[in-house]
Coordinates of C-alpha atoms and ligand atoms in Angstrom, one line a residue:
M1 CA -90.7 80.7 -4.6
D2 CA -91.8 77.6 -6.6
V3 CA -89.9 74.5 -5.4
A4 CA -89.3 72.3 -8.4
E5 CA -87.8 69.2 -6.8
L6 CA -87.5 67.6 -3.3
H7 CA -84.6 65.4 -2.5
G8 CA -83.5 63.5 0.6
I9 CA -79.8 64.5 0.6
A10 CA -78.4 67.2 -1.6
I11 CA -74.6 67.5 -1.8
V12 CA -73.3 70.8 -3.1
G13 CA -70.0 70.4 -5.0
G14 CA -68.7 67.4 -6.9
G15 CA -65.0 67.6 -5.9
I16 CA -63.2 64.9 -3.9
C17 CA -65.3 65.5 -0.8
G18 CA -68.7 65.7 -2.5
L19 CA -68.2 62.6 -4.6
A20 CA -66.8 60.6 -1.6
T21 CA -69.7 61.6 0.5
A22 CA -72.2 60.5 -2.2
L23 CA -70.4 57.2 -2.6
A24 CA -70.2 56.6 1.2
L25 CA -73.9 57.2 1.4
Y26 CA -74.6 55.0 -1.5
R27 CA -72.6 52.2 0.1
K28 CA -74.9 52.6 3.1
G29 CA -78.0 52.3 0.8
I30 CA -78.8 56.0 0.9
T31 CA -79.3 58.0 -2.3
S32 CA -78.2 61.5 -2.8
I33 CA -77.8 64.1 -5.5
V34 CA -74.5 65.9 -6.2
L35 CA -74.9 69.4 -7.6
E36 CA -71.7 70.5 -9.3
R37 CA -71.3 74.0 -10.9
A38 CA -68.8 72.9 -13.5
E39 CA -69.9 71.2 -16.8
T40 CA -67.5 68.2 -16.2
L41 CA -65.6 66.6 -13.4
R42 CA -62.9 69.0 -12.1
T43 CA -59.4 67.5 -12.2
T44 CA -57.1 70.6 -11.8
G45 CA -54.1 70.3 -9.5
A46 CA -52.3 67.4 -11.2
G47 CA -51.5 65.0 -8.4
I48 CA -52.6 64.4 -4.8
G49 CA -50.5 62.8 -2.2
M50 CA -52.4 60.1 -0.3
Q51 CA -51.1 58.7 3.0
S52 CA -52.3 55.9 5.3
N53 CA -55.3 57.7 6.7
G54 CA -56.5 58.6 3.2
W55 CA -56.0 55.0 2.0
R56 CA -58.0 53.7 5.0
A57 CA -60.9 55.9 3.9
L58 CA -60.6 54.9 0.3
D59 CA -60.7 51.2 1.3
Q60 CA -63.9 51.9 3.2
L61 CA -65.3 53.4 0.0
G62 CA -64.4 50.3 -1.8
V63 CA -62.0 51.9 -4.3
G64 CA -58.7 51.4 -2.5
L65 CA -57.7 48.3 -4.5
K66 CA -58.5 49.9 -7.8
L67 CA -56.6 53.1 -7.1
R68 CA -53.6 51.3 -5.8
Q69 CA -53.1 49.8 -9.2
T70 CA -52.6 53.3 -10.6
A71 CA -49.7 54.5 -8.4
I72 CA -46.7 52.8 -6.9
P73 CA -46.0 52.9 -3.1
V74 CA -43.2 55.2 -2.0
L75 CA -40.9 54.7 1.0
R76 CA -42.6 56.0 4.1
N77 CA -43.6 55.1 7.5
G78 CA -47.0 53.8 6.6
E79 CA -48.6 53.8 3.1
A80 CA -48.0 56.7 0.8
R81 CA -48.8 56.9 -2.9
C82 CA -49.5 59.9 -5.2
L83 CA -52.6 59.7 -7.3
K84 CA -53.5 61.6 -10.5
R85 CA -56.4 63.8 -9.4
S86 CA -58.3 62.9 -12.6
I87 CA -58.1 59.2 -11.7
L88 CA -59.3 59.8 -8.2
V89 CA -62.3 61.8 -9.0
E90 CA -63.2 59.7 -12.0
T91 CA -63.0 56.5 -9.9
L92 CA -65.3 58.0 -7.2
A93 CA -67.7 59.3 -9.8
N94 CA -67.8 56.0 -11.8
E95 CA -69.0 54.1 -8.7
L96 CA -72.1 56.2 -8.3
P97 CA -75.4 55.3 -9.8
T98 CA -76.1 57.1 -13.1
G99 CA -77.8 60.5 -12.6
T100 CA -76.3 61.1 -9.1
I101 CA -74.1 63.9 -10.3
R102 CA -75.7 66.9 -12.0
F103 CA -73.3 69.2 -13.8
G104 CA -73.8 72.8 -14.6
C105 CA -75.7 73.4 -11.3
Q106 CA -74.3 76.3 -9.4
I107 CA -75.9 77.1 -6.1
I108 CA -76.2 80.8 -5.6
D109 CA -78.3 81.0 -2.5
V110 CA -79.6 78.9 0.4
Q111 CA -82.7 79.7 2.5
M112 CA -84.6 77.9 5.2
D113 CA -88.2 77.1 4.4
P114 CA -90.2 79.0 7.0
L115 CA -92.8 76.3 7.3
T116 CA -90.7 73.1 7.4
S117 CA -87.2 74.5 8.3
L118 CA -85.8 72.5 5.4
P119 CA -83.0 74.0 3.3
I120 CA -84.0 75.4 -0.1
L121 CA -81.2 75.7 -2.6
Q122 CA -81.4 78.2 -5.4
L123 CA -79.5 77.5 -8.6
H124 CA -78.1 80.1 -11.0
D125 CA -80.7 79.2 -13.7
G126 CA -83.6 79.9 -11.4
T127 CA -84.2 76.3 -10.5
V128 CA -85.1 75.7 -6.8
I129 CA -84.3 72.5 -5.0
K130 CA -85.5 71.5 -1.6
A131 CA -83.7 68.8 0.5
K132 CA -84.2 67.2 3.8
V133 CA -80.4 67.5 4.4
A134 CA -77.9 69.7 2.5
I135 CA -74.2 69.1 2.7
G136 CA -71.8 71.8 1.5
C137 CA -68.7 70.3 -0.2
D138 CA -68.3 73.4 -2.3
G139 CA -64.7 74.1 -1.4
V140 CA -62.9 77.2 -0.2
N141 CA -65.5 79.8 -1.3
S142 CA -68.4 77.8 0.0
V143 CA -71.9 79.3 -0.3
I144 CA -73.1 76.8 2.2
A145 CA -70.4 77.7 4.8
N146 CA -71.5 81.3 4.4
F147 CA -75.2 80.3 5.0
I148 CA -74.2 78.5 8.1
G149 CA -72.4 81.5 9.4
L150 CA -68.7 80.5 9.0
K151 CA -66.3 83.3 8.3
P152 CA -64.5 83.4 4.9
P153 CA -61.1 81.6 5.2
K154 CA -58.0 83.7 5.6
Q155 CA -55.6 84.4 2.7
S156 CA -52.0 83.3 3.3
T157 CA -49.0 85.3 2.0
M158 CA -47.9 82.0 0.3
G159 CA -49.0 80.3 -2.9
G160 CA -48.5 76.9 -4.3
A161 CA -47.5 75.8 -7.9
R162 CA -48.0 72.1 -8.8
G163 CA -47.4 70.0 -11.9
F164 CA -46.4 66.7 -13.4
T165 CA -43.1 65.9 -15.2
N166 CA -43.1 62.9 -17.4
C167 CA -39.7 61.4 -18.3
E168 CA -40.0 58.9 -21.1
N169 CA -36.7 57.2 -20.2
G170 CA -37.5 57.2 -16.4
H171 CA -37.0 60.0 -14.0
G172 CA -34.3 58.2 -12.0
F173 CA -35.5 59.6 -8.7
S174 CA -35.7 57.4 -5.6
L175 CA -39.2 56.2 -4.9
E176 CA -39.9 58.4 -2.0
L177 CA -41.6 61.6 -1.1
V178 CA -38.9 64.2 -0.8
T179 CA -39.4 67.7 0.5
I180 CA -36.7 70.4 0.7
N181 CA -37.2 73.6 2.6
K182 CA -34.9 76.7 2.0
G183 CA -35.8 80.0 3.5
H184 CA -39.5 80.6 2.7
V185 CA -39.7 78.1 -0.1
L186 CA -40.8 74.4 0.2
L187 CA -40.2 72.1 -2.8
G188 CA -41.5 68.6 -2.9
R189 CA -41.5 65.7 -5.4
F190 CA -43.7 62.6 -5.2
P191 CA -43.2 59.9 -7.9
L192 CA -46.4 58.2 -9.3
D193 CA -44.4 55.6 -11.1
H194 CA -40.9 55.3 -12.7
N195 CA -41.7 57.9 -15.4
L196 CA -44.2 60.3 -13.9
V197 CA -43.4 62.6 -11.0
Y198 CA -45.6 65.1 -9.3
W199 CA -44.0 68.2 -7.8
F200 CA -45.1 71.2 -5.8
V201 CA -43.5 74.5 -4.7
A202 CA -44.9 76.6 -1.9
R203 CA -43.6 80.1 -1.8
P204 CA -44.5 83.8 -1.0
I205 CA -46.7 85.3 -3.7
T206 CA -47.7 88.6 -5.2
P207 CA -51.0 89.2 -7.0
Q208 CA -49.4 89.0 -10.5
D209 CA -47.9 85.5 -9.8
T210 CA -50.6 83.4 -11.5
T211 CA -49.5 84.5 -15.0
K212 CA -45.9 83.1 -15.0
I213 CA -46.0 79.9 -13.0
I214 CA -42.9 78.1 -14.3
S215 CA -40.5 81.1 -14.3
L216 CA -41.6 81.9 -10.7
A217 CA -41.3 78.3 -9.5
L218 CA -37.8 78.1 -11.1
E219 CA -36.8 81.5 -9.6
S220 CA -37.9 80.5 -6.1
V221 CA -36.0 77.2 -6.2
K222 CA -32.6 78.6 -7.3
G223 CA -29.9 76.9 -5.2
F224 CA -32.0 73.7 -4.9
P225 CA -30.5 70.5 -6.3
R226 CA -30.1 70.5 -10.1
E227 CA -32.3 67.5 -10.8
M228 CA -35.2 69.3 -9.0
L229 CA -34.7 72.4 -11.2
E230 CA -34.7 70.2 -14.3
M231 CA -37.9 68.4 -13.1
I232 CA -39.7 71.8 -13.1
Q233 CA -38.2 73.0 -16.3
N234 CA -39.3 69.8 -18.2
C235 CA -42.8 69.8 -16.7
D236 CA -46.0 69.1 -18.7
V237 CA -47.3 72.7 -19.1
D238 CA -50.9 71.6 -19.3
S239 CA -50.7 70.0 -15.8
L240 CA -49.6 73.3 -14.1
T241 CA -51.7 75.1 -11.6
F242 CA -51.0 77.9 -9.2
N243 CA -53.2 78.8 -6.2
G244 CA -53.1 81.3 -3.4
I245 CA -53.3 79.4 -0.1
R246 CA -56.3 79.8 2.1
Y247 CA -56.9 78.4 5.5
R248 CA -59.2 78.4 8.6
V249 CA -57.3 79.1 11.8
P250 CA -57.4 76.2 14.3
W251 CA -59.0 78.2 17.1
E252 CA -62.0 79.0 14.7
L253 CA -62.5 75.2 14.2
L254 CA -62.5 74.7 18.0
N255 CA -65.8 76.4 18.5
A256 CA -67.3 77.0 15.1
R257 CA -70.9 76.2 14.5
F258 CA -70.9 73.7 11.6
R259 CA -74.6 73.1 11.4
K260 CA -77.7 75.2 10.8
G261 CA -80.9 73.2 10.8
T262 CA -80.2 70.2 8.6
V263 CA -77.4 71.9 6.6
T264 CA -73.7 71.1 7.3
V265 CA -70.3 71.3 5.6
A266 CA -67.4 68.9 4.8
G267 CA -64.0 69.1 3.1
D268 CA -62.4 72.4 2.3
A269 CA -65.7 74.2 2.9
M270 CA -65.4 73.2 6.5
H271 CA -61.7 73.2 7.3
V272 CA -59.5 74.4 4.4
M273 CA -55.9 74.2 5.5
G274 CA -52.5 75.0 3.9
P275 CA -51.0 72.2 1.8
F276 CA -47.9 71.8 4.0
L277 CA -48.8 68.3 5.2
G278 CA -50.6 67.3 2.0
Q279 CA -53.7 66.3 4.1
G280 CA -56.7 68.3 2.9
G281 CA -57.9 65.6 0.5
S282 CA -57.4 62.8 3.0
I283 CA -59.2 64.7 5.7
A284 CA -62.1 65.3 3.3
L285 CA -62.4 61.5 2.7
E286 CA -62.4 61.0 6.4
D287 CA -65.3 63.5 6.7
A288 CA -67.2 61.6 4.0
I289 CA -67.0 58.3 5.9
V290 CA -68.0 59.7 9.3
L291 CA -70.8 61.8 7.9
A292 CA -72.3 58.8 6.0
R293 CA -72.0 56.6 9.0
C294 CA -73.8 59.1 11.2
L295 CA -76.6 59.7 8.7
A296 CA -77.1 56.0 8.3
T297 CA -77.3 55.2 12.0
Q298 CA -79.3 58.1 13.4
R299 CA -83.0 58.5 12.5
R300 CA -83.0 62.3 13.1
A301 CA -80.8 64.3 10.7
E302 CA -80.0 67.0 13.3
V303 CA -78.7 64.3 15.7
A304 CA -76.7 62.6 13.0
L305 CA -75.1 65.9 11.9
D306 CA -74.3 66.8 15.5
Q307 CA -72.7 63.4 16.0
Y308 CA -70.6 63.9 12.8
I309 CA -69.4 67.3 13.9
G310 CA -68.6 66.0 17.4
E311 CA -66.6 63.2 16.0
R312 CA -64.7 65.4 13.6
R313 CA -64.0 68.5 15.6
M314 CA -60.9 67.6 17.6
R315 CA -59.4 65.7 14.6
L316 CA -59.8 68.9 12.6
V317 CA -58.3 71.1 15.3
Q318 CA -55.3 68.8 15.7
I319 CA -54.5 68.5 12.0
S320 CA -55.1 72.1 11.2
T321 CA -52.9 73.2 14.2
K322 CA -50.1 71.1 12.9
T323 CA -50.5 72.4 9.4
Y324 CA -50.7 76.0 10.7
V325 CA -47.5 75.6 12.8
V326 CA -45.6 74.1 9.8
G327 CA -46.9 76.9 7.5
T328 CA -46.1 79.6 10.0
L329 CA -42.6 78.2 10.3
L330 CA -42.1 78.6 6.6
E331 CA -43.8 81.9 6.3
T332 CA -42.7 84.0 9.3
L333 CA -39.8 86.5 9.2
S334 CA -39.7 86.7 13.0
V335 CA -37.1 84.6 14.8
V336 CA -39.2 84.6 18.0
V337 CA -42.2 83.1 16.1
K338 CA -40.0 80.6 14.4
L339 CA -38.6 79.4 17.8
L340 CA -42.1 79.3 19.2
C341 CA -43.2 77.1 16.3
I342 CA -40.3 74.7 16.8
V343 CA -41.1 74.4 20.5
L344 CA -44.8 73.6 19.6
M345 CA -43.7 71.0 17.1
V346 CA -41.4 69.3 19.6
I347 CA -44.0 69.3 22.4
F348 CA -47.2 68.4 20.5
F349 CA -46.2 67.0 17.1
C350 CA -42.8 65.2 17.7
E351 CA -44.0 62.2 15.7
R352 CA -43.7 63.6 12.2
L353 CA -46.3 61.3 10.6
G354 CA -48.4 60.7 13.6
H355 CA -51.4 62.4 11.9
T356 CA -51.4 59.7 9.2
R357 CA -52.1 56.9 11.7
Y358 CA -55.6 58.2 12.4
D359 CA -58.4 55.7 11.6
C360 CA -61.8 57.2 10.8
G361 CA -63.4 53.9 11.4
D362 CA -65.7 51.6 9.4
L363 CA -68.3 53.0 7.1
Ligands
LIG401 C1 -51.1 73.4 -3.6 C2 -52.0 72.4 -3.0 C3 -51.5 71.1 -2.8 C4 -52.3 70.1 -2.2 N1 -51.8 68.9 -2.0 C5 -52.6 67.9 -1.4 C6 -52.1 66.6 -1.2 O1 -51.0 66.3 -1.6 N2 -52.8 65.7 -0.5 C7 -54.1 66.1 0.0 O2 -54.7 65.2 0.6 N3 -54.6 67.3 -0.2 C8 -53.9 68.2 -0.9 N4 -54.4 69.5 -1.1 C9 -55.7 69.8 -0.6 C10 -56.8 69.2 -1.4 O3 -56.6 69.5 -2.8 C11 -58.2 69.7 -1.0 O4 -58.3 69.7 0.4 C12 -59.3 68.9 -1.6 O5 -59.3 69.0 -3.0 C13 -60.6 69.4 -1.0 O6 -61.7 68.8 -1.7 P1 -63.1 69.4 -1.6 O7 -64.0 68.5 -2.4 O8 -63.5 69.7 -0.2 O9 -63.1 70.8 -2.4 P2 -62.8 71.1 -3.9 O10 -61.8 70.1 -4.5 O11 -62.5 72.5 -4.0 O12 -64.2 70.8 -4.6 C14 -65.3 71.7 -4.5 C15 -66.2 71.5 -5.7 O13 -67.4 72.3 -5.4 C16 -67.8 72.9 -6.7 N5 -68.5 74.1 -6.3 C17 -68.0 75.2 -5.7 N6 -68.9 76.2 -5.5 C18 -70.1 75.6 -5.9 C19 -71.4 76.1 -6.0 N7 -71.8 77.3 -5.5 N8 -72.4 75.3 -6.5 C20 -72.0 74.0 -7.0 N9 -70.8 73.5 -7.0 C21 -69.8 74.3 -6.4 C22 -66.4 73.2 -7.4 O14 -66.6 73.3 -8.8 C23 -65.7 71.9 -7.0 O15 -65.9 70.9 -7.9 C24 -53.6 70.5 -1.7 C25 -54.1 71.8 -1.9 C26 -53.3 72.7 -2.5 C27 -53.9 74.1 -2.7

């Protein structure tokens, strides 16, 4: 195999985690390359709720102030604002030196160089890239996680629809994050400003569901307050997305091997979780800060990666357990399991927003 290029750090995937990791490294004076399979920045998913822990990480990346100007704070214990995904990824990308992100680069295979033990990334067009360190930020179907030996994430019986509704004369909603849960359906709304509101519906799904998002979202929220139904009815159709929910079970995170040689994972590739706490993106930002800090302070990459994994593991176990319990509570038909979830919530997670007080530390 002819190796065309050699890089210090190659980041696979230019989503929130990949871009944040590249930016965190750049702030520490370390260059990297981001290999993204899409031809442009991916902005699907309309909005993203960002709470105190996410804002702390964005401040460390030096983009907190700029992003705060794009979304108003909502009433919460701690800071909470909803961002447009497009603005978040564009802001992260614009802070990177030109040429850092390479679009149209899909990684299809990873191998270990038998001589140097360094990772060799194979692209769909036959290009081969060798790196001293490879970081998989390639999301839920991660090629890098597969190379490391992580199992594919589990498929939930729930799915999530999301979108924006823009009301020219003001939406009139209170400026707070409101979630309503009825039976197996969770509906939430999160205003970005006085006109634009982000909403999401988590509900049980069937394989045909992706084709008729609005009608299914509306059908599943029958009996919810009228203004919530109108919000979905009047949504901006272009902003709509629908995803099946995938997750890694917390006990897998407890003892999973997250490193193979100098290859590791971050973001959804490492710890995808249900959207029930709205934390996947914030946790991915925390990963980026810790990973860059470890790579900047340790001379040997393997030691840095082990330090990163050691620092992240219990945080990931805790947050994914809380998400898992909230998701199970919504999903299960069994009264016994429901009761068990409530007991677990009361014993371990009695502080509803305790997870947002986490501080991933300075970059
Ligand atoms: C319904 C729903 C609602 C959510 N709401 C919130 C919320 O309110 N707040 C929050 O914090 N989080 C939320 N999340 C979670 C959040 O969206 C994710 O955790 C976050 O986007 C993960 O970022 P990532 O960069 O790890 O992965 P991704 O965003 O999936 O990015 C992966 C990138 O890798 C690229 N890629 C994939 N494979 C390859 C390859 N082989 N080669 C090269 N590139 C590749 C992809 O094109 C993509 O750009 C929600 C998730 C869902 C499903």
